[in-house]
XYZ file of C-alpha atoms in Angstrom:
570
model
C 17.622 4.447 22.645
C 16.891 8.147 22.484
C 14.159 10.704 23.249
C 12.254 11.356 20.045
C 10.503 14.721 19.535
C 7.930 14.763 16.726
C 6.094 17.903 15.617
C 2.556 16.993 14.630
C 0.415 18.770 11.991
C -1.259 20.710 14.794
C 2.104 22.204 15.703
C 2.232 20.365 19.052
C 5.384 18.360 19.973
C 4.938 14.679 20.816
C 7.526 12.871 22.947
C 8.399 9.152 22.750
C 11.292 6.862 23.575
C 12.581 5.277 20.363
C 15.367 3.041 19.180
C 17.015 2.628 15.800
C 18.368 -0.501 14.196
C 19.477 -1.698 10.788
C 16.835 -3.867 9.142
C 18.715 -6.969 7.953
C 15.995 -7.964 5.498
C 15.471 -4.576 3.816
C 18.986 -3.222 4.167
C 18.188 0.175 5.718
C 17.836 1.781 9.162
C 14.459 1.605 10.895
C 13.058 3.275 14.017
C 10.863 1.512 16.527
C 8.882 3.163 19.328
C 9.761 1.737 22.727
C 7.335 3.894 24.770
C 4.844 6.647 23.838
C 5.047 9.509 26.398
C 2.540 12.167 25.286
C 2.368 15.799 24.128
C 4.998 18.112 25.581
C 2.504 20.797 26.709
C 0.526 18.217 28.705
C 3.668 16.660 30.200
C 4.778 20.106 31.391
C 1.808 20.042 33.763
C 3.262 16.919 35.443
C 7.001 17.623 35.251
C 9.016 20.801 35.739
C 11.220 19.876 32.782
C 9.779 16.855 30.876
C 12.604 16.764 28.330
C 15.309 16.639 31.026
C 13.290 14.066 33.010
C 12.800 11.673 30.094
C 16.333 12.139 28.769
C 17.519 10.938 32.180
C 15.122 7.996 31.920
C 16.523 7.138 28.468
C 20.042 7.301 29.890
C 19.078 4.865 32.669
C 17.433 2.509 30.159
C 20.552 2.536 28.012
C 22.700 1.819 31.053
C 20.400 -1.065 32.022
C 20.529 -2.337 28.467
C 24.313 -2.148 28.496
C 24.290 -4.135 31.730
C 21.863 -6.590 30.090
C 19.201 -5.959 32.721
C 16.592 -4.241 30.635
C 13.747 -6.419 29.330
C 13.419 -6.585 25.547
C 10.078 -5.639 24.047
C 9.406 -6.559 20.433
C 6.202 -6.038 18.528
C 4.901 -8.135 15.643
C 1.995 -7.695 13.294
C -0.168 -10.802 12.817
C -0.284 -9.905 9.115
C 3.484 -9.608 8.721
C 4.834 -11.766 5.883
C 8.252 -12.982 4.872
C 9.878 -11.525 1.803
C 10.594 -13.885 -1.078
C 13.902 -15.791 -0.648
C 14.085 -14.842 3.038
C 16.424 -17.060 5.055
C 16.852 -15.831 8.609
C 18.681 -18.915 9.912
C 22.343 -18.634 10.970
C 24.784 -21.073 12.493
C 26.698 -20.004 15.594
C 28.316 -23.353 16.430
C 31.138 -22.771 13.972
C 32.590 -20.332 16.527
C 34.137 -23.391 18.223
C 35.913 -24.430 15.033
C 36.906 -20.838 14.313
C 38.618 -20.712 17.713
C 40.813 -23.727 16.894
C 41.320 -22.573 13.288
C 42.823 -19.319 14.524
C 44.795 -20.965 17.343
C 46.521 -22.977 14.605
C 47.061 -19.644 12.816
C 45.771 -21.024 9.549
C 44.665 -17.521 8.654
C 48.223 -16.252 9.115
C 49.676 -18.993 6.923
C 47.242 -18.376 4.067
C 47.571 -14.593 4.192
C 51.369 -14.823 4.172
C 51.384 -17.205 1.209
C 48.889 -15.118 -0.726
C 51.064 -12.027 -0.498
C 53.149 -13.510 -3.284
C 50.104 -14.379 -5.390
C 48.450 -12.186 -7.996
C 45.019 -13.655 -7.263
C 42.547 -11.181 -5.788
C 40.294 -13.659 -3.949
C 40.612 -14.129 -0.174
C 42.128 -17.596 0.275
C 41.620 -17.465 4.045
C 37.902 -16.689 3.706
C 37.491 -19.484 1.161
C 39.303 -21.987 3.395
C 37.084 -21.042 6.346
C 33.908 -21.516 4.323
C 35.036 -24.885 2.971
C 36.280 -26.189 6.342
C 33.357 -24.987 8.478
C 30.863 -26.252 5.890
C 32.651 -29.602 5.537
C 32.323 -30.094 9.294
C 28.751 -28.875 9.752
C 26.974 -29.070 6.386
C 29.077 -31.246 4.044
C 28.157 -30.812 0.393
C 29.616 -30.079 -3.030
C 31.627 -26.907 -3.554
C 28.698 -25.399 -5.491
C 26.145 -26.244 -2.784
C 28.524 -24.989 -0.086
C 28.868 -21.673 -1.873
C 25.108 -21.325 -2.264
C 24.688 -21.998 1.471
C 27.414 -19.543 2.565
C 24.934 -17.141 4.220
C 24.365 -19.704 6.983
C 27.463 -18.207 8.661
C 27.966 -14.697 10.075
C 31.206 -14.322 8.106
C 31.548 -12.053 5.090
C 32.305 -14.324 2.165
C 32.831 -11.826 -0.620
C 33.974 -14.070 -3.465
C 32.512 -16.046 -6.351
C 32.109 -19.764 -7.009
C 34.782 -19.462 -9.697
C 37.101 -18.000 -7.053
C 36.633 -21.168 -5.002
C 37.687 -23.412 -7.870
C 40.656 -21.153 -8.677
C 41.656 -21.175 -5.014
C 41.733 -24.985 -4.941
C 44.852 -24.816 -7.107
C 46.382 -22.375 -4.607
C 45.604 -24.741 -1.712
C 47.128 -27.674 -3.539
C 50.318 -25.709 -4.241
C 50.845 -25.081 -0.518
C 49.435 -28.370 0.795
C 52.680 -29.887 2.113
C 53.739 -26.617 3.754
C 50.324 -26.194 5.365
C 50.366 -29.719 6.803
C 53.788 -29.040 8.294
C 52.575 -25.673 9.663
C 49.665 -27.417 11.405
C 51.990 -30.063 12.838
C 54.370 -27.459 14.297
C 51.495 -25.597 15.941
C 49.990 -28.767 17.409
C 53.419 -29.731 18.726
C 53.662 -26.330 20.413
C 50.080 -26.078 21.703
C 49.462 -29.682 22.735
C 52.968 -31.106 23.259
C 52.411 -33.671 20.515
C 54.308 -36.922 21.111
C 55.591 -38.529 17.908
C 57.656 -41.305 19.472
C 54.749 -43.584 18.592
C 52.808 -42.984 15.369
C 49.957 -44.891 13.761
C 49.694 -45.560 10.054
C 46.873 -46.889 7.919
C 45.511 -46.713 4.391
C 42.003 -46.294 3.054
C 40.467 -45.337 -0.273
C 37.758 -43.056 -1.622
C 35.622 -43.698 -4.670
C 34.704 -41.555 -7.658
C 31.490 -42.088 -9.583
C 33.171 -41.974 -12.989
C 33.591 -44.433 -15.864
C 37.024 -43.506 -17.201
C 40.182 -44.019 -15.139
C 43.168 -41.670 -15.118
C 46.633 -41.588 -13.536
C 45.252 -41.094 -10.019
C 41.720 -42.466 -10.093
C 42.137 -46.133 -10.847
C 40.254 -49.310 -10.087
C 41.727 -51.169 -7.162
C 40.785 -53.074 -4.017
C 37.975 -50.896 -2.657
C 37.495 -50.946 1.115
C 33.788 -50.493 0.419
C 33.733 -53.238 -2.241
C 32.670 -50.814 -4.959
C 33.552 -51.214 -8.651
C 34.268 -47.477 -9.113
C 37.750 -45.977 -9.603
C 39.358 -45.008 -6.283
C 42.278 -43.086 -4.811
C 44.356 -44.423 -1.938
C 45.189 -42.309 1.111
C 47.964 -43.051 3.576
C 47.593 -41.284 6.940
C 49.848 -40.877 9.971
C 48.244 -40.126 13.340
C 49.618 -39.367 16.810
C 48.723 -41.073 20.087
C 46.020 -38.473 20.817
C 44.147 -39.429 17.670
C 45.105 -36.190 15.870
C 46.271 -36.642 12.252
C 49.881 -35.681 11.429
C 50.079 -35.854 7.646
C 48.622 -37.673 4.647
C 49.432 -38.494 1.038
C 47.354 -39.647 -1.931
C 48.293 -42.617 -4.112
C 46.807 -44.087 -7.294
C 43.799 -46.330 -6.703
C 45.621 -49.459 -7.842
C 48.504 -48.965 -5.379
C 48.641 -51.733 -2.791
C 48.478 -50.668 0.859
C 51.893 -52.178 1.557
C 53.572 -50.027 -1.131
C 52.577 -46.750 0.543
C 54.465 -46.999 3.847
C 58.012 -46.333 2.642
C 57.246 -43.081 0.757
C 55.129 -41.902 3.692
C 57.849 -42.771 6.197
C 60.424 -40.898 4.102
C 58.130 -37.869 3.988
C 57.349 -37.717 7.703
C 60.947 -38.233 8.842
C 62.525 -35.843 6.353
C 59.993 -33.016 6.376
C 58.911 -33.228 10.012
C 62.380 -33.733 11.525
C 61.253 -36.552 13.767
C 63.642 -38.631 15.812
C 63.230 -42.358 16.224
C 59.608 -43.372 15.842
C 57.685 -46.588 16.336
C 55.256 -47.252 13.499
C 52.043 -49.078 14.393
C 50.153 -50.568 11.462
C 47.798 -53.347 10.424
C 48.681 -56.612 8.673
C 48.068 -55.113 5.214
C 51.290 -53.122 5.651
C 53.599 -55.909 6.817
C 56.183 -56.922 4.206
C 59.850 -57.738 4.393
C 60.665 -54.507 2.548
C 58.649 -52.354 4.952
C 60.159 -53.998 8.027
C 63.715 -53.739 6.684
C 63.265 -50.118 5.608
C 61.760 -49.167 8.975
C 64.660 -50.754 10.869
C 67.292 -49.375 8.472
C 66.006 -45.858 9.120
C 66.557 -46.393 12.842
C 62.876 -46.793 13.651
C 60.783 -49.482 15.286
C 57.542 -51.224 14.392
C 54.483 -52.834 15.930
C 52.595 -54.701 13.194
C 49.703 -57.119 13.353
C 50.523 -60.447 11.732
C 48.101 -62.755 9.963
C 47.998 -66.087 11.781
C 46.065 -67.771 8.970
C 48.641 -66.677 6.362
C 51.661 -67.621 8.483
C 53.917 -70.640 7.917
C 53.324 -74.024 9.567
C 55.853 -73.418 12.348
C 54.151 -70.187 13.410
C 50.675 -71.752 13.317
C 51.931 -74.639 15.420
C 53.336 -72.183 17.980
C 50.006 -70.334 18.137
C 47.958 -73.491 18.786
C 50.466 -74.972 21.258
C 49.094 -74.482 24.782
C 52.586 -74.350 26.280
C 53.599 -70.885 27.422
C 50.160 -69.287 27.583
C 49.253 -67.303 30.672
C 45.515 -67.332 31.377
C 43.645 -64.297 32.610
C 40.246 -65.547 33.562
C 38.527 -68.169 31.444
C 38.346 -66.239 28.192
C 41.766 -64.643 27.613
C 45.284 -66.021 27.313
C 48.591 -64.556 26.138
C 52.181 -65.591 25.428
C 55.220 -64.263 23.615
C 58.666 -65.205 22.417
C 61.793 -63.597 21.003
C 62.278 -65.180 17.616
C 64.575 -64.686 14.607
C 62.192 -64.460 11.644
C 63.316 -64.745 8.046
C 61.996 -62.065 5.682
C 62.442 -61.340 1.967
C 63.873 -57.943 1.043
C 64.005 -56.461 -2.463
C 67.488 -55.378 -3.558
C 68.241 -52.306 -5.668
C 68.409 -54.643 -8.692
C 64.897 -55.933 -7.994
C 65.953 -59.352 -6.705
C 64.737 -60.874 -3.441
C 67.247 -61.421 -0.668
C 66.725 -63.264 2.619
C 67.248 -61.310 5.827
C 66.709 -62.255 9.452
C 65.094 -59.900 11.965
C 65.049 -60.526 15.686
C 61.595 -59.620 16.860
C 59.170 -60.204 19.658
C 56.040 -62.133 18.710
C 53.022 -61.628 20.978
C 50.108 -64.047 20.655
C 46.815 -63.645 22.479
C 43.447 -65.340 22.382
C 40.096 -63.800 23.264
C 36.900 -65.803 23.444
C 34.990 -62.610 22.702
C 36.957 -62.183 19.466
C 36.384 -65.850 18.595
C 32.605 -65.493 18.941
C 32.738 -62.268 16.940
C 34.642 -63.991 14.119
C 32.117 -66.819 14.036
C 29.208 -64.386 13.996
C 30.711 -62.288 11.199
C 31.493 -65.390 9.140
C 27.948 -66.784 9.424
C 26.477 -64.365 6.883
C 29.333 -65.069 4.461
C 28.761 -68.822 4.742
C 25.051 -68.382 4.022
C 25.970 -66.264 1.015
C 28.383 -68.962 -0.217
C 25.697 -71.646 0.078
C 23.216 -69.453 -1.775
C 25.826 -68.853 -4.479
C 26.129 -72.637 -4.952
C 22.336 -72.973 -5.275
C 21.804 -69.856 -7.421
C 25.076 -69.049 -9.234
C 23.315 -66.936 -11.870
C 22.558 -64.327 -9.178
C 26.236 -63.611 -8.584
C 29.329 -62.285 -10.339
C 32.912 -61.594 -9.315
C 31.988 -58.371 -7.486
C 28.822 -59.549 -5.716
C 30.371 -62.843 -4.595
C 33.092 -60.996 -2.671
C 33.966 -62.799 0.571
C 31.815 -65.839 -0.134
C 33.742 -67.086 -3.182
C 36.628 -68.434 -1.086
C 34.307 -71.060 0.414
C 33.176 -72.334 -2.994
C 35.129 -74.963 -4.922
C 35.351 -75.062 -8.741
C 34.252 -71.435 -9.071
C 35.291 -69.925 -12.422
C 34.555 -66.386 -13.583
C 34.425 -65.028 -17.102
C 37.525 -62.849 -17.486
C 35.672 -60.141 -19.430
C 32.214 -59.980 -17.835
C 32.979 -61.246 -14.338
C 29.988 -63.601 -14.547
C 30.218 -67.180 -13.249
C 30.716 -69.517 -16.187
C 27.653 -71.687 -16.831
C 29.895 -74.708 -17.347
C 30.879 -74.447 -13.658
C 27.326 -74.200 -12.263
C 26.868 -77.950 -11.782
C 30.250 -78.475 -10.083
C 30.113 -75.902 -7.310
C 30.597 -77.336 -3.803
C 31.155 -75.885 -0.342
C 34.762 -76.008 0.909
C 34.356 -77.585 4.352
C 38.110 -78.079 4.790
C 38.791 -74.379 4.342
C 36.107 -73.516 6.882
C 37.548 -75.917 9.468
C 41.061 -74.539 8.931
C 39.838 -70.977 9.481
C 37.810 -71.866 12.569
C 40.908 -73.283 14.299
C 42.359 -69.786 14.534
C 39.241 -67.853 15.542
C 40.046 -65.519 18.412
C 43.841 -65.712 17.959
C 45.772 -62.530 17.186
C 49.475 -62.041 16.574
C 51.605 -58.923 16.854
C 55.246 -58.773 15.730
C 57.469 -55.960 16.977
C 61.012 -54.695 17.103
C 60.358 -53.413 20.642
C 61.355 -56.628 22.405
C 62.048 -54.852 25.705
C 58.421 -53.797 26.090
C 56.010 -55.991 28.055
C 53.346 -58.026 26.301
C 50.616 -55.795 27.743
C 52.406 -52.657 26.554
C 52.724 -54.041 23.020
C 49.008 -54.858 22.910
C 48.172 -51.432 24.303
C 50.289 -49.777 21.622
C 48.627 -51.782 18.882
C 45.082 -51.216 20.123
C 45.519 -47.479 19.603
C 45.212 -48.226 15.879
C 41.405 -48.198 16.162
C 41.575 -44.411 16.435
C 42.945 -44.035 12.910
C 40.330 -46.466 11.577
C 37.709 -44.318 13.274
C 39.198 -41.228 11.601
C 38.642 -42.779 8.202
C 35.029 -43.520 9.140
C 34.586 -39.885 10.183
C 35.892 -38.636 6.831
C 33.542 -40.949 4.961
C 30.403 -40.517 7.060
C 30.406 -37.351 9.171
C 32.261 -35.038 6.797
C 31.281 -36.931 3.638
C 34.590 -36.740 1.805
C 33.321 -39.067 -0.912
C 32.114 -39.425 -3.581
C 34.278 -36.641 -4.989
C 32.808 -34.456 -7.744
C 36.081 -32.968 -8.998
C 38.145 -34.015 -11.995
C 41.364 -31.961 -12.013
C 44.187 -33.585 -10.037
C 45.086 -30.407 -8.164
C 41.435 -29.848 -7.244
C 41.128 -33.417 -5.950
C 44.275 -32.958 -3.854
C 42.905 -29.683 -2.461
C 39.593 -31.354 -1.591
C 41.374 -33.921 0.566
C 43.504 -31.177 2.144
C 40.278 -29.472 3.239
C 39.006 -32.795 4.621
C 42.330 -33.276 6.446
C 42.208 -29.790 8.026
C 38.584 -30.402 9.025
C 39.480 -33.722 10.619
C 42.411 -32.177 12.513
C 40.208 -29.403 13.933
C 37.414 -31.672 15.150
C 39.922 -34.184 16.552
C 41.594 -31.385 18.526
C 38.205 -30.385 19.934
C 37.473 -34.013 20.836
C 40.871 -34.235 22.532
C 40.266 -31.025 24.508
C 36.967 -32.483 25.712
C 38.995 -35.496 26.930
C 37.116 -37.892 24.674
C 33.874 -37.406 26.567
C 31.845 -37.070 23.365
C 32.104 -38.728 19.973
C 32.940 -36.665 16.905
C 29.419 -37.324 15.605
C 27.883 -35.892 18.782
C 30.147 -32.832 18.610
C 29.332 -32.110 14.968
C 25.611 -32.667 15.413
C 25.443 -30.356 18.427
C 27.421 -27.552 16.788
C 25.291 -27.791 13.637
C 22.191 -27.360 15.821
C 23.743 -24.396 17.648
C 21.916 -22.035 15.311
C 19.701 -19.001 15.609
C 17.017 -17.087 13.732
C 16.829 -13.363 13.097
C 13.652 -12.003 14.658
C 13.726 -8.184 14.793
C 15.871 -5.150 15.562
C 19.101 -7.157 15.094
C 18.056 -9.706 17.734
C 18.637 -13.409 17.145
C 16.726 -16.195 18.871
C 18.566 -19.405 19.804
C 16.609 -22.626 20.251
C 19.061 -25.427 21.110
C 21.465 -26.271 23.920
C 22.739 -29.503 25.438
C 25.539 -30.929 27.596
C 27.895 -31.139 24.620
C 27.586 -27.411 23.916
C 27.894 -26.571 27.594
C 31.194 -28.458 27.843
C 32.497 -27.033 24.565
C 31.611 -23.571 25.806
C 33.430 -24.060 29.102
C 36.533 -25.387 27.337
C 36.696 -22.677 24.660
C 35.166 -19.741 26.539
C 32.090 -19.455 24.296
C 28.586 -19.013 25.734
C 26.185 -21.290 23.856
C 23.466 -20.976 26.499
C 21.971 -17.547 25.788
C 18.474 -17.558 24.341
C 18.691 -14.129 22.711
C 21.707 -12.179 21.469
C 22.090 -9.063 19.399
C 24.089 -9.103 16.190
C 26.676 -6.970 17.970
C 27.055 -9.511 20.775
C 27.402 -12.362 18.291
C 30.006 -10.518 16.244
C 31.925 -9.678 19.401
C 32.186 -13.376 20.309
C 33.169 -14.295 16.747
C 35.801 -11.577 16.869
C 37.213 -12.773 20.186
C 37.670 -16.377 18.986
C 39.927 -15.047 16.210
C 42.385 -13.475 18.641
């Protein structure tokens, strides 16, 4: 603020207190009158030295403003209209992600790598836009670019620059994942003695397959080509590294290359791999043990041999905990088949601990989940023309004499009259409802510890759900292999950042709640570089306390906002 002296047409000098600001909409400096004081000759009748008096007043107002004590007065015309294409909305919540982004020194990594590149775009700025947008406003690369003004950052690059930069990201993907791991290990004392591994897939809405995007067993039961992703995660639920595989690769074939990668590149000592039953094979177990590691794998009771099933159903040895839970275990030499270097199968024996437990809650859940499938199977028998190989998924195993056309996938008409429900199969499955088996090399650990280790696997399954729902990693609208790889790198970095924030909040809030709250932590430009905020909740309060960011102010100047955004980058 300053004392404004205006000479009127009459020659008299008029005094007022004014302030200047840069008009964001029109792009030039404007002056606004804070207080009209009067003509100088009249004021001289009241004050010995009006100019000195009001300059002192302006000084005090500026001091009060600096101390944030001065009230803000804004004036609006009822006839004021918005300019065409005006968008005064800005997100401020991304400051939380920016804080973690810079703590991981992702900016430093990208700037260092780009020094050796001839490209003129800013790879760090592009990564920030893609990561922050993927977390808060997931969309295509084109839509993300068009929406870039939602952030206070200066994104001075083109859409073509983004696509060119995807190749740069892909080139440095492995090094960047390792960089992130080393920083997490340093900042959060990451423990990799126990790691979780799982596989999921992502679909592409395309007709033609290629070397990567192939038709396979879709987790979402879709007919589209897919890519497989193997992911390692630590005990805090924070991802360690990932790798893409062709869509027709079986889950069980991905563990060995992933295990080689994580042990060689990440210099890990002995690790215990925790994985689901889709990973358990003789080759995977033998390779894990041969590399000096351990395993905790779930084991399919229904697919086990007769001896194992008999042991599961035998009441001897079970310890009951209440009326609805029982558990037992044994040390047992199990025979597995291992593939030799010549491709032949060789029998090996592994000494492992086998933990069996039964939960009535799980048994009721299995029965409930099967009910819909049984109804579908019975409807298939009555109305076979309604179904094909894809739509009969799950129900077909309960139907006898079911034959599909190899080319069309339709149920052959000649089989329609001979379809019957497989009661024997249903009874066999029901016998094992509620029973779960875990096999492990860690025979010295207690039964409860083994179950606890295995139950941590839900966190990686949840991570996959986050990538598919909250950050919408699929369907993927990219065709070049290196661009596809870069897309999943961006999703991986995004997942790491939000998982770190969830961890720092001690798991108090879900990832969905965190993302929703930070997306709503937005503001609108009103006047004179002031922004009005209209949302706050407990999630933002706790994030603010943890990261040192104030999300509770109703009004902030552009300078105050930029100061906060600058501080989170330090």
